[in-house]
Coordinates of C-alpha atoms in Angstrom, one line a residue:
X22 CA 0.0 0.0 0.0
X23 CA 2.7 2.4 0.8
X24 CA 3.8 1.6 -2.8
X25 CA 0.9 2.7 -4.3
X26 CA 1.0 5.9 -2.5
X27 CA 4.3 6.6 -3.3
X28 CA 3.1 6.6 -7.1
X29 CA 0.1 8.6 -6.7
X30 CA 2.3 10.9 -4.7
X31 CA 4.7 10.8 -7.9
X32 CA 2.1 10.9 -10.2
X33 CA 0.5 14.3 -8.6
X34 CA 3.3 15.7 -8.2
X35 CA 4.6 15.1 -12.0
X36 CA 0.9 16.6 -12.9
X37 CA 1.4 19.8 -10.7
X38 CA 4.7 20.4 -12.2
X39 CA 3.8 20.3 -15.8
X40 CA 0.8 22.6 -14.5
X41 CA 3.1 25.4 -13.1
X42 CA 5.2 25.3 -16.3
X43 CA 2.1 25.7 -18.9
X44 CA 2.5 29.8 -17.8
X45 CA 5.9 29.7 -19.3
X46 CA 4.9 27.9 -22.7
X47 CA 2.9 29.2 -25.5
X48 CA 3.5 31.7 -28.2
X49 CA 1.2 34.9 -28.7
X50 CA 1.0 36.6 -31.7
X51 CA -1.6 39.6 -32.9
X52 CA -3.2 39.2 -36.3
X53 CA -4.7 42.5 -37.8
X54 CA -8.1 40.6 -37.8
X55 CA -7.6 40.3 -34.0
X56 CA -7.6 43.5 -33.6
X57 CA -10.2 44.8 -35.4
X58 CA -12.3 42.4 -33.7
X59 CA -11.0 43.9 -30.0
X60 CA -11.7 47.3 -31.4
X61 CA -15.1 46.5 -32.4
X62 CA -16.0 44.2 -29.3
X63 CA -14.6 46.7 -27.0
X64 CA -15.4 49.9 -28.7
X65 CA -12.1 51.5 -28.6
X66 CA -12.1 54.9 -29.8
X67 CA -8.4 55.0 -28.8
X68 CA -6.1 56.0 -32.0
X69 CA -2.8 56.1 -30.1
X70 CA -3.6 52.7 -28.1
X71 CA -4.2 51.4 -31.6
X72 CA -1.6 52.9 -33.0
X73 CA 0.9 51.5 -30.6
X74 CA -0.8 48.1 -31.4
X75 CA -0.2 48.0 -34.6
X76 CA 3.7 49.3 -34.3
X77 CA 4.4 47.7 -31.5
X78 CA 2.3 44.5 -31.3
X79 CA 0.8 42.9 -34.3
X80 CA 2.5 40.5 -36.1
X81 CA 5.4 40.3 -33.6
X82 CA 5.4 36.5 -32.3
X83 CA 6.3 36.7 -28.2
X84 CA 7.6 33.7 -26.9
X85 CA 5.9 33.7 -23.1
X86 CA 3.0 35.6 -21.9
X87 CA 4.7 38.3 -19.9
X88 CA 6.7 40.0 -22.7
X89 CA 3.0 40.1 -24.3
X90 CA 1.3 41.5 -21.9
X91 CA 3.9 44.2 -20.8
X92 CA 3.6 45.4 -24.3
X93 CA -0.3 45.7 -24.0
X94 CA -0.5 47.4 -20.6
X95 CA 2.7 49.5 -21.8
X96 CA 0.5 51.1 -24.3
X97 CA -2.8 50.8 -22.6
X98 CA -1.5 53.1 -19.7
X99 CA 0.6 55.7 -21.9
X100 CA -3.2 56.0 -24.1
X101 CA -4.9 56.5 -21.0
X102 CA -2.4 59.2 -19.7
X103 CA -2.4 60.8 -22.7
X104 CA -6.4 61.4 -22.9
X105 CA -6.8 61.9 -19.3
X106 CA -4.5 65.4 -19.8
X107 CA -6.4 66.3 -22.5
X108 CA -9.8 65.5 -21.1
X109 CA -10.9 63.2 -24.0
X110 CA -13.1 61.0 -21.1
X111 CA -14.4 59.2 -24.5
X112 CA -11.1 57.9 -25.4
X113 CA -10.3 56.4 -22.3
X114 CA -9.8 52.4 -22.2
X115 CA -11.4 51.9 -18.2
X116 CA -10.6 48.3 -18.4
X117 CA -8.1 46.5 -15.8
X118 CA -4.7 46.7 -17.6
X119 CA -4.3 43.0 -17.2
X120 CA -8.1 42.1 -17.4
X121 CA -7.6 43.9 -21.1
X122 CA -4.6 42.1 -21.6
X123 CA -5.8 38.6 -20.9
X124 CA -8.8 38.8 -23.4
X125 CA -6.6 39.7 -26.2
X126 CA -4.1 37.5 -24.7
X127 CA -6.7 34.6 -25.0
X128 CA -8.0 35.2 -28.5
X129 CA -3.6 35.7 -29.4
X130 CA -2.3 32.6 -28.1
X131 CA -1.4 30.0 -29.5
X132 CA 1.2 26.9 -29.5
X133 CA 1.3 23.3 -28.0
X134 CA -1.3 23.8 -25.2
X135 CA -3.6 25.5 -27.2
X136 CA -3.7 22.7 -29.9
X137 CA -3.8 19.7 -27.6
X138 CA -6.3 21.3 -24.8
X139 CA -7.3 17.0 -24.4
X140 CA -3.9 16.0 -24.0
X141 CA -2.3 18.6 -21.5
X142 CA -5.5 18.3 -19.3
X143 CA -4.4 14.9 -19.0
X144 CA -1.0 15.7 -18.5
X145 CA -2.1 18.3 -15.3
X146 CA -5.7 17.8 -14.1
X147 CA -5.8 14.2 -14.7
X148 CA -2.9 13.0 -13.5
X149 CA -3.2 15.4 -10.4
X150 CA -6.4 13.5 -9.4
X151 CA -5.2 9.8 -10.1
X152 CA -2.5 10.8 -8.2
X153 CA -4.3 12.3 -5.2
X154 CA -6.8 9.2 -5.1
X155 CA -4.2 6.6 -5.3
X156 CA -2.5 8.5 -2.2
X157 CA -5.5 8.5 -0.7
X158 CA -7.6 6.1 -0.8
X159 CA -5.1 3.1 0.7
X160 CA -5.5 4.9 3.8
X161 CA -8.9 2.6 4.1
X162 CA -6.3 -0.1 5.5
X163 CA -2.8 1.9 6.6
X164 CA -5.4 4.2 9.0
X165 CA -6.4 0.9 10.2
X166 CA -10.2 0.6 12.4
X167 CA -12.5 3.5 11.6
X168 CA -12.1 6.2 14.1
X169 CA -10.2 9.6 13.8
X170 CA -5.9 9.8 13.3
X171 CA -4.3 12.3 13.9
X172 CA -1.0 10.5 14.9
X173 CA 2.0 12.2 13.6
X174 CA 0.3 15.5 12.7
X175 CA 2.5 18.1 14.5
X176 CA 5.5 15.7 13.4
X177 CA 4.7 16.5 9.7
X178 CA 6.1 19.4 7.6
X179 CA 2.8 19.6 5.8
X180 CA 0.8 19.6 8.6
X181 CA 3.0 21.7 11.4
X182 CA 4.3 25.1 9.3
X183 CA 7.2 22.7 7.7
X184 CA 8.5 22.9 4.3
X185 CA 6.1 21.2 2.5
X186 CA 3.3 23.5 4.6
X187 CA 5.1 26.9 3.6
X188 CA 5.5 25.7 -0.3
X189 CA 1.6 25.1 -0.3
X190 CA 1.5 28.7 1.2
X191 CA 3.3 30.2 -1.5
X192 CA 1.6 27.9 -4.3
X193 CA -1.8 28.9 -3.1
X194 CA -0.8 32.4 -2.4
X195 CA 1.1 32.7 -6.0
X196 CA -2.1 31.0 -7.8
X197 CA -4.5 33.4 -6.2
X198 CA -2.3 36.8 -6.6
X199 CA -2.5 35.5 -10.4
X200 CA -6.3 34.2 -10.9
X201 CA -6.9 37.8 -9.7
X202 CA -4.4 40.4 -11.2
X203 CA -2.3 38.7 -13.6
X204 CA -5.2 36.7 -15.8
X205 CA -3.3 37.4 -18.9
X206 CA 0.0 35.2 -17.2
X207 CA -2.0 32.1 -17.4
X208 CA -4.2 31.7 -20.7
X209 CA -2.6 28.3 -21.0
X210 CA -4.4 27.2 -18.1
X211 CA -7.6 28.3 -19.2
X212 CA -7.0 27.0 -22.8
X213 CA -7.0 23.4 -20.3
X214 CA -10.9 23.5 -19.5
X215 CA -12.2 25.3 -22.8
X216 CA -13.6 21.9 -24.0
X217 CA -15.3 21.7 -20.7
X218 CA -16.7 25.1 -20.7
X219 CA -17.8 24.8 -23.8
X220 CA -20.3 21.9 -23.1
X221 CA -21.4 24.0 -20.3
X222 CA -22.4 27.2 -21.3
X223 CA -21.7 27.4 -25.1
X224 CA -18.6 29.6 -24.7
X225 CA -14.4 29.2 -24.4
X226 CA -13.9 29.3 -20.4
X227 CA -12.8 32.5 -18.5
X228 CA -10.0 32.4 -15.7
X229 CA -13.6 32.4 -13.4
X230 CA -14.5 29.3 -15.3
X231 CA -11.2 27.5 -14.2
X232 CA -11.2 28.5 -10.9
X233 CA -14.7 26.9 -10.5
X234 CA -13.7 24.0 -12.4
X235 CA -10.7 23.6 -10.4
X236 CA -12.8 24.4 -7.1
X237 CA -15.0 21.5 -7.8
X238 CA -12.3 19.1 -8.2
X239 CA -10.3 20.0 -5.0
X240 CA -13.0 19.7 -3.2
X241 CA -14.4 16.3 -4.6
X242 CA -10.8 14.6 -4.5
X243 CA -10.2 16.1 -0.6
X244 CA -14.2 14.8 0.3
X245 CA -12.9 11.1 -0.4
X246 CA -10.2 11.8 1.8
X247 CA -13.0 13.3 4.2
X248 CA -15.0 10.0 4.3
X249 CA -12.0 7.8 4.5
X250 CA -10.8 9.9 7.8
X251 CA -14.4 10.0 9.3
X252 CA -15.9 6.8 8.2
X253 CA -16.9 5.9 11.2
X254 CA -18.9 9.5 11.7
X255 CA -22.7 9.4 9.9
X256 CA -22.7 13.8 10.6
X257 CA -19.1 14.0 8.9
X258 CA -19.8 11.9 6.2
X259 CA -23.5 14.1 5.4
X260 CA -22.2 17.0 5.8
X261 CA -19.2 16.9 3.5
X262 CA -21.6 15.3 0.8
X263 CA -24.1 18.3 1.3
X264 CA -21.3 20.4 0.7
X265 CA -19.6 18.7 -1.8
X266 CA -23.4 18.9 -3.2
X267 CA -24.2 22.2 -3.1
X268 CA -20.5 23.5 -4.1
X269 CA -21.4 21.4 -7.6
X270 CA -24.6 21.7 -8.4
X271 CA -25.9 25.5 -7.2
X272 CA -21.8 27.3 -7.4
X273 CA -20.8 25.6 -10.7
X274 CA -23.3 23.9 -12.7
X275 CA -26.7 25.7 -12.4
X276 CA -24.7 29.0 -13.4
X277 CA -22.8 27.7 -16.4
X278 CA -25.8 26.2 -17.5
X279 CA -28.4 29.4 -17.2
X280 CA -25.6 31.3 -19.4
X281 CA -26.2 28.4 -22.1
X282 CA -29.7 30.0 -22.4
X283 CA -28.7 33.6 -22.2
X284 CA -29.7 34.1 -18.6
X285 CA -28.0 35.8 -15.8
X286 CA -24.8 34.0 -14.3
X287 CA -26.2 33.2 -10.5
X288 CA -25.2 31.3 -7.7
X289 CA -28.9 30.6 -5.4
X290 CA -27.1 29.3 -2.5
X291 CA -24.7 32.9 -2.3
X292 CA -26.5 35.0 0.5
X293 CA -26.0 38.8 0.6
X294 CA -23.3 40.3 2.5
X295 CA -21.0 37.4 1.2
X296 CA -22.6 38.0 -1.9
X297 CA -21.5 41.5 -1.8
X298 CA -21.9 43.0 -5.7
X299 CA -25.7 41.7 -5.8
X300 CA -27.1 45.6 -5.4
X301 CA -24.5 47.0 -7.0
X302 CA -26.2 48.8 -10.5
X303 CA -24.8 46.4 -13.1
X304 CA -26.5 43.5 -11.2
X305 CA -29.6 44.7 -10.4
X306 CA -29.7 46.0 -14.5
X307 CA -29.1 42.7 -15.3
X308 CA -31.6 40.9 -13.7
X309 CA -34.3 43.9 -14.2
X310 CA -33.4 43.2 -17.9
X311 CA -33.8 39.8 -18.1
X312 CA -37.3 39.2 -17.5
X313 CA -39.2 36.8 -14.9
X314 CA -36.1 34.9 -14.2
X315 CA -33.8 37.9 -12.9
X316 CA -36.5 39.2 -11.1
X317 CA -37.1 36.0 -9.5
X318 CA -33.2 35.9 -8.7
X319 CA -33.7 39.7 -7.2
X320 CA -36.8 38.9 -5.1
X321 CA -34.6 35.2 -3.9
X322 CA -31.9 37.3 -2.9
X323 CA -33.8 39.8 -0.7
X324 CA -35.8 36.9 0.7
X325 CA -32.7 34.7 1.4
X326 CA -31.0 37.5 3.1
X327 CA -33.8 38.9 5.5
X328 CA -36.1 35.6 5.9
X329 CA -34.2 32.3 5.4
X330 CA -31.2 33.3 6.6
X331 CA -31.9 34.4 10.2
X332 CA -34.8 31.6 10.5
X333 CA -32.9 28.5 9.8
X334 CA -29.7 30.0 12.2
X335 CA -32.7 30.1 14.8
X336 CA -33.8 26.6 14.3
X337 CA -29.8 25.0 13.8
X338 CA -27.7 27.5 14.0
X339 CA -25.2 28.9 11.5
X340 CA -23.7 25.3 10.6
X341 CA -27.1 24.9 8.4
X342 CA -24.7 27.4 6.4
X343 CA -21.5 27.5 7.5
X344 CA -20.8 23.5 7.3
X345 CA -23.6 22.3 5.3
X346 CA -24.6 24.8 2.5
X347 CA -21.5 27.4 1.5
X348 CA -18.5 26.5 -1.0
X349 CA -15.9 29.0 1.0
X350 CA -16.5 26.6 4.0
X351 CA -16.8 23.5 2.1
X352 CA -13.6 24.4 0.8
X353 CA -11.9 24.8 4.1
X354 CA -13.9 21.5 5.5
X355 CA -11.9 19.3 2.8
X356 CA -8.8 20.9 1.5
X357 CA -8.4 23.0 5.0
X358 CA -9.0 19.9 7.4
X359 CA -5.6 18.6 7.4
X360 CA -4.6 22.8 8.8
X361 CA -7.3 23.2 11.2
X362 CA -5.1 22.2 14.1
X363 CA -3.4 25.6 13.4
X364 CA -6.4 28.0 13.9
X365 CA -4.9 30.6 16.9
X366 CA -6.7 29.6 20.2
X367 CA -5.2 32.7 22.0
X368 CA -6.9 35.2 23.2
X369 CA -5.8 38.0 21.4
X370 CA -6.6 36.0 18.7
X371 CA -10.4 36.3 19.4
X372 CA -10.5 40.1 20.6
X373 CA -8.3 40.6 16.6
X374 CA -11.4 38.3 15.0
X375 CA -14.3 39.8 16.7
X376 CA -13.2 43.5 15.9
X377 CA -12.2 42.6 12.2
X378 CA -15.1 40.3 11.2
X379 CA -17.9 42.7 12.3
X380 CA -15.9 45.2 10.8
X381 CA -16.3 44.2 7.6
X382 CA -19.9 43.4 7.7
X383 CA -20.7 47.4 8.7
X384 CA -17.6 48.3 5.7
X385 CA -20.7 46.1 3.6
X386 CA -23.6 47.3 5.2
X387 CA -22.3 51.4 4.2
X388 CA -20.9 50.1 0.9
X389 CA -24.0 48.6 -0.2
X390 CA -26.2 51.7 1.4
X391 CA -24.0 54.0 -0.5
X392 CA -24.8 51.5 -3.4
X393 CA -28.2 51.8 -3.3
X394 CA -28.5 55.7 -2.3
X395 CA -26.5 56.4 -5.8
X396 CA -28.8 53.7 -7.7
X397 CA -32.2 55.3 -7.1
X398 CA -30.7 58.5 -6.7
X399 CA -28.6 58.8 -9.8
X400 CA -26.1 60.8 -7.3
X401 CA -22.3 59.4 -8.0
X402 CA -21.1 60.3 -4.6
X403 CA -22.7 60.2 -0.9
X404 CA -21.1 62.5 1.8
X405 CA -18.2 63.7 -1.1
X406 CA -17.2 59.7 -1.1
X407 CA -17.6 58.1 -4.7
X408 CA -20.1 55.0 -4.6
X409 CA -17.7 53.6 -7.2
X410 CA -14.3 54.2 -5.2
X411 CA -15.6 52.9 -2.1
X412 CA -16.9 49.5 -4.2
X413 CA -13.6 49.2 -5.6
X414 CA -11.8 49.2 -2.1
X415 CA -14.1 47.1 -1.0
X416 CA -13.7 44.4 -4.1
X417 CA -10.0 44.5 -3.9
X418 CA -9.4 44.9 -0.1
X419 CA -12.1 42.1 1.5
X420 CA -13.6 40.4 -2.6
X421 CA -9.7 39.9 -3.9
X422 CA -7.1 39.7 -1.0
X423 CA -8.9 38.7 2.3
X424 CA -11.2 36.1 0.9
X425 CA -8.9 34.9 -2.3
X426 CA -5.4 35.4 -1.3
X427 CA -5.3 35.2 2.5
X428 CA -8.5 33.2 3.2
X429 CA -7.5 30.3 1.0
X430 CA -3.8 30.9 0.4
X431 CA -3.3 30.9 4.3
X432 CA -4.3 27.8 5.1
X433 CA -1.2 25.7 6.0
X434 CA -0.1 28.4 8.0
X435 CA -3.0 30.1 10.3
X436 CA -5.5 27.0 9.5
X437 CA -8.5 26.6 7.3
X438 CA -10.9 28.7 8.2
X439 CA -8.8 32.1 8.6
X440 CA -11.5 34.0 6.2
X441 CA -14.7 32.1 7.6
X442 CA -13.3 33.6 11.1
X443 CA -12.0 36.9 10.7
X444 CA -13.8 38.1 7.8
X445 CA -16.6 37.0 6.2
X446 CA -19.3 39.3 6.4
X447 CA -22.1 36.6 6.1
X448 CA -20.7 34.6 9.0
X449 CA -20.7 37.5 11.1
X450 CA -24.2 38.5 10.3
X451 CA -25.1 34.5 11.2
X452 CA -22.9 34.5 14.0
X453 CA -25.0 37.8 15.7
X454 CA -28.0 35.6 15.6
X455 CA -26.8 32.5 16.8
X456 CA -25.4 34.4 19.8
X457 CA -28.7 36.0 20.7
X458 CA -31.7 34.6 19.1
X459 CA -30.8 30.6 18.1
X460 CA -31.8 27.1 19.7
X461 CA -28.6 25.4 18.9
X462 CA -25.9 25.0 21.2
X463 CA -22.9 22.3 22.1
X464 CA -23.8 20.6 25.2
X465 CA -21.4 19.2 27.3
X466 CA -21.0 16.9 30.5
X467 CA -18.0 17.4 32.4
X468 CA -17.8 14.9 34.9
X469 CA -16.6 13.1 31.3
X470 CA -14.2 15.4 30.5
X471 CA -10.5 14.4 31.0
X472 CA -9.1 17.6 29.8
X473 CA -7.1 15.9 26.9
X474 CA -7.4 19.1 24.8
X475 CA -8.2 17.4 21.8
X476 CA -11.4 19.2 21.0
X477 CA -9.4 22.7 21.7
X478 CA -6.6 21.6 19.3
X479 CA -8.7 20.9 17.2
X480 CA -11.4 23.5 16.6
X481 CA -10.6 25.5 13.3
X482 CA -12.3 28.4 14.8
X483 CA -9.7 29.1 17.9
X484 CA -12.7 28.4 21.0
X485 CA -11.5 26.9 23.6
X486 CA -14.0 24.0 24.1
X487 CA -12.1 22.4 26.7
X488 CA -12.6 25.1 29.0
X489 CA -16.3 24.7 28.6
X490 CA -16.5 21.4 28.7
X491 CA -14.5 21.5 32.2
X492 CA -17.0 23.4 33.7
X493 CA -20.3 21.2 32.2
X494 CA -21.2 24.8 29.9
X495 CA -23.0 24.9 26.8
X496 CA -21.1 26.0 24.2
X497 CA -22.8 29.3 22.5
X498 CA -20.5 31.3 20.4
X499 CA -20.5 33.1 17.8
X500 CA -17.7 32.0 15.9
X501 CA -18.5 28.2 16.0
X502 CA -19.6 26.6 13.2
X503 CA -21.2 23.6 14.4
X504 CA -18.5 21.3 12.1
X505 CA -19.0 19.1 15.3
X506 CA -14.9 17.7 14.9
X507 CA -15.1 18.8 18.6
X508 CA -17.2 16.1 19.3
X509 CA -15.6 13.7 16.9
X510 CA -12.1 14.0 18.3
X511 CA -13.7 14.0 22.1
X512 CA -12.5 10.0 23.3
X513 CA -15.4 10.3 26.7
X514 CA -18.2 11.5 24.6
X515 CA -18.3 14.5 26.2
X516 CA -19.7 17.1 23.8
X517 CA -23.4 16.8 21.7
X518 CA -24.2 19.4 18.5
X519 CA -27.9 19.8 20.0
X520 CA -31.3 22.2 18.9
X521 CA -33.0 22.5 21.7
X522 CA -35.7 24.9 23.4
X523 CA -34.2 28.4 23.6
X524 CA -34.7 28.8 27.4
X525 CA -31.7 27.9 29.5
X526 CA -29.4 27.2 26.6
X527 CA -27.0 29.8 28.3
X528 CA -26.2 28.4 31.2
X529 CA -22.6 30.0 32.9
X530 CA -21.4 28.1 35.9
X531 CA -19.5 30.0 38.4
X532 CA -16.8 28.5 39.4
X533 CA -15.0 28.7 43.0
X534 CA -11.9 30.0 43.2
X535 CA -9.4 30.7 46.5
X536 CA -9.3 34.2 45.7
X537 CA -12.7 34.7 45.6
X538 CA -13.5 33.8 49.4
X539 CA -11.8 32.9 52.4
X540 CA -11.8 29.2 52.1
X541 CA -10.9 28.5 55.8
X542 CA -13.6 30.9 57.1
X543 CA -16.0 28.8 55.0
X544 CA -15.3 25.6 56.3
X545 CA -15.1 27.2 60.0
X546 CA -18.7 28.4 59.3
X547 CA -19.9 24.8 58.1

């Protein structure tokens, strides 16, 4: 068996290799008819950005996607300089350099990669998951008997900040700093999943498209190593399938699918704030323009936000959510679970999470009402602050870099759930209403507990369970997102994911200690 993982370890590892070089390959070259088709597509009015094109760009072969796309944000920004001194607003390309770049990019490449799409998707995707499975799914007989292992973990340079933990760090980090502002650096790995995207929705794939393709198959390839690990646990094994469910089916294929028919790109299971750009103008045109169906999306939105939302956290808390329903934390359930051991349990940790994550659900809250205010007023600022600046901020600062770059890209070094605890607006929002108006709660007996630690250790959102379990308390927090590991881990039983009648479900026990009273006096008196 240890054979066979060596080669799927081999094999994945060949497969990720070949990946990483793919944004080196390729060869880029600008026809005339190109061109005229960007000009025409993007109505560019722009006679020096042209201009430069044609001297500088078309029918010049480059060798490598950065030369190309240096040349096209070269003269994109010197255009745009030019016309914003003379005031000619018309003239001005408003399109993210690199965004710009990548579609011409896309429609310029060509080479190997893009003429044997079939054969390099073997070559990286493919072998990547036989490789995963084959290293996973032996551990059905190393593990040995069903029940949780964790033996070795802080031992392990993937699993305790080692090498192989800070090379997934910068892999992650490096893929999501490109995804988001360097598209143009890695057309050949969308060229990979145009065949795919093109059964879909009827069009070549997007870098968006690949990142939900590539989303999907994470997530199913780390789920088997979910139900191999927890077997032996019925609420572990249904909740990574409902995840693994939803993540599929609502995030990836209900979307592609509705574009096929030429209706708006939605996700039903994405709940406002998390869903942040739904009332910004271009959405709600969209679905206003798109007959019964966007409308239905705009009224499904506003429902799930104000009605669903806080009535399902009331009867089950926010897991209904958290752990069962959303892809950010079905993500961090099966690619994070092997990090979770290195969520922060200190308790600076939870003053720094409680003032950041409800910080960015008011920085939401104002965007959106600023949002809204310029929508049905037509005004472009509120208070002298541009409804557009304070968008972008937002979309680069929590949309781009908290949720993308830190919130996945962190995981093998502050744990998986570093955006689901710090700053997801949605989980916040959730977390305010399981604190104060819920029935769920962790119950806990602790005339079990044998203070082992292993549900603290082992709690991705940094509670301290032991403590409550010491002291027989219900656990009610809002951080906690009922993934119930705590009680999985837990060797006495001690600890039960319960929904049960709102009255006494917050039950602090004080707890005796020498300084409080004079402990001699006390027994004098008795």
């Amino acid at each position: 068996m240890k054979n066979i993982q060596n080669i799927g370890l081999g094999l994945f590892l060949t497969g990720l290799a070949i990946f990483i070089a793919l944004v080196f390959l390729g060869k880029y070259e600008l026809t005339p008819q190109v061109l005229d088709q960007v000009i025409i597509n993007k109505g560019i009015k722009s006679e020096l950005f042209i201009d430069d094109l044609k001297t500088n760009v078309v029918k010049k072969e480059f060798t490598n996607p950065f030369s190309f796309s240096s040349q096209i944000t070269s003269a994109l920004k010197t255009a745009n300089e030019t016309h914003k001194q003379n005031s000619e607003w018309d003239k001005v390309i408003w399109d993210k350099p690199h965004s710009f770049s990548y579609q011409i990019a896309k429609s310029a490449g060509s080479g190997m990669v893009k003429e044997n799409k079939w054969l390099f998707w073997w070559l990286t995707f493919g072998l990547g998951i036989i490789g995963a499975l084959l290293f996973i799914i032996p551990k059905v007989i190393t593990l040995g008997p069903a029940g949780i292992k964790n033996n070795g973990i802080y031992h392990s340079a993937a699993t305790n900040r080692g090498w192989i933990g800070w090379f997934a760090f910068i892999f992650l980090v490096g893929f999501y700093i490109l995804l988001y502002f360097r598209p143009d650096y890695i057309v050949n790995w969308v060229y990979l999943v145009d065949p795919i995207s093109e059964s879909l929705n009827g069009n070549p794939a997007s870098q968006w498209f690949l990142y939900g393709f590539l989303y999907c198959t994470v997530m199913t390839v780390m789920a088997v190593r979910m139900y191999i690990k927890y077997r032996h646990n019925k609420y572990q094994i249904l909740r990574t399938t409902s995840v693994l469910f939803f993540q599929i089916v609502f995030a990836f294929l209900i979307p592609e699918i509705l574009v096929r028919f030429e209706k708006p790109w939605y996700d039903f299971k994405n709940a406002f704030p998390l869903d942040y750009d739904f009332f910004f103008k271009w959405n709600l045109d969209e679905l206003i323009n798109s007959g019964g169906l966007g409308l239905f999306i705009l009224v499904w939105g506003i429902v799930l936000t104000l009605v669903i939302v806080p009535v399902m956290v009331y009867f089950f808390g926010k897991r209904w959510y958290c752990s069962w329903v959303c892809g950010c934390g079905g993500l961090a359930e099966t690619l994070g679970d092997p990090y979770r051991q290195l969520s922060d349990k200190s308790l600076s940790a939870w003053k720094l999470e409680r003032w950041l994550v409800h910080g960015v659900l008011v920085f939401a809250l104002v965007m959106t009402g600023f949002t809204l205010y310029s929508y049905f007023s037509g005004a472009e600022a509120v208070l002298g602050i541009k409804t557009q600046t304070i968008q972008d901020v937002y979309g680069f600062l929590i949309g781009a870099i908290f949720a993308g770059v830190i919130g996945t890209g962190f995981y093998p070094i502050f744990g998986n759930r570093v955006w689901c605890r710090f700053g997801c607006p949605l989980a916040a929002y959730l977390g305010i209403v399981q604190r104060f108006k819920s029935r769920f709660r962790i119950t806990t007996n602790g005339g079990q507990c044998i203070s082992c630690g292993n549900c603290s250790t082992y709690c991705e959102m940094g509670i301290d369970v032991r403590a409550y379990a010491q002291k027989g308390e219900n656990i009610i927090r809002a951080s906690c997102v009922g993934c119930g590991i705590c009680a999985a881990v837990c060797p006495r039983g001690v600890l039960k994911l319960e929904n049960g009648p709102e009255k006494g479900r917050i039950n602090p026990t004080d707890v005796l200690l020498g300084n409080d009273v004079n402990l001699m006096d006390l027994v004098n008196q008795k």
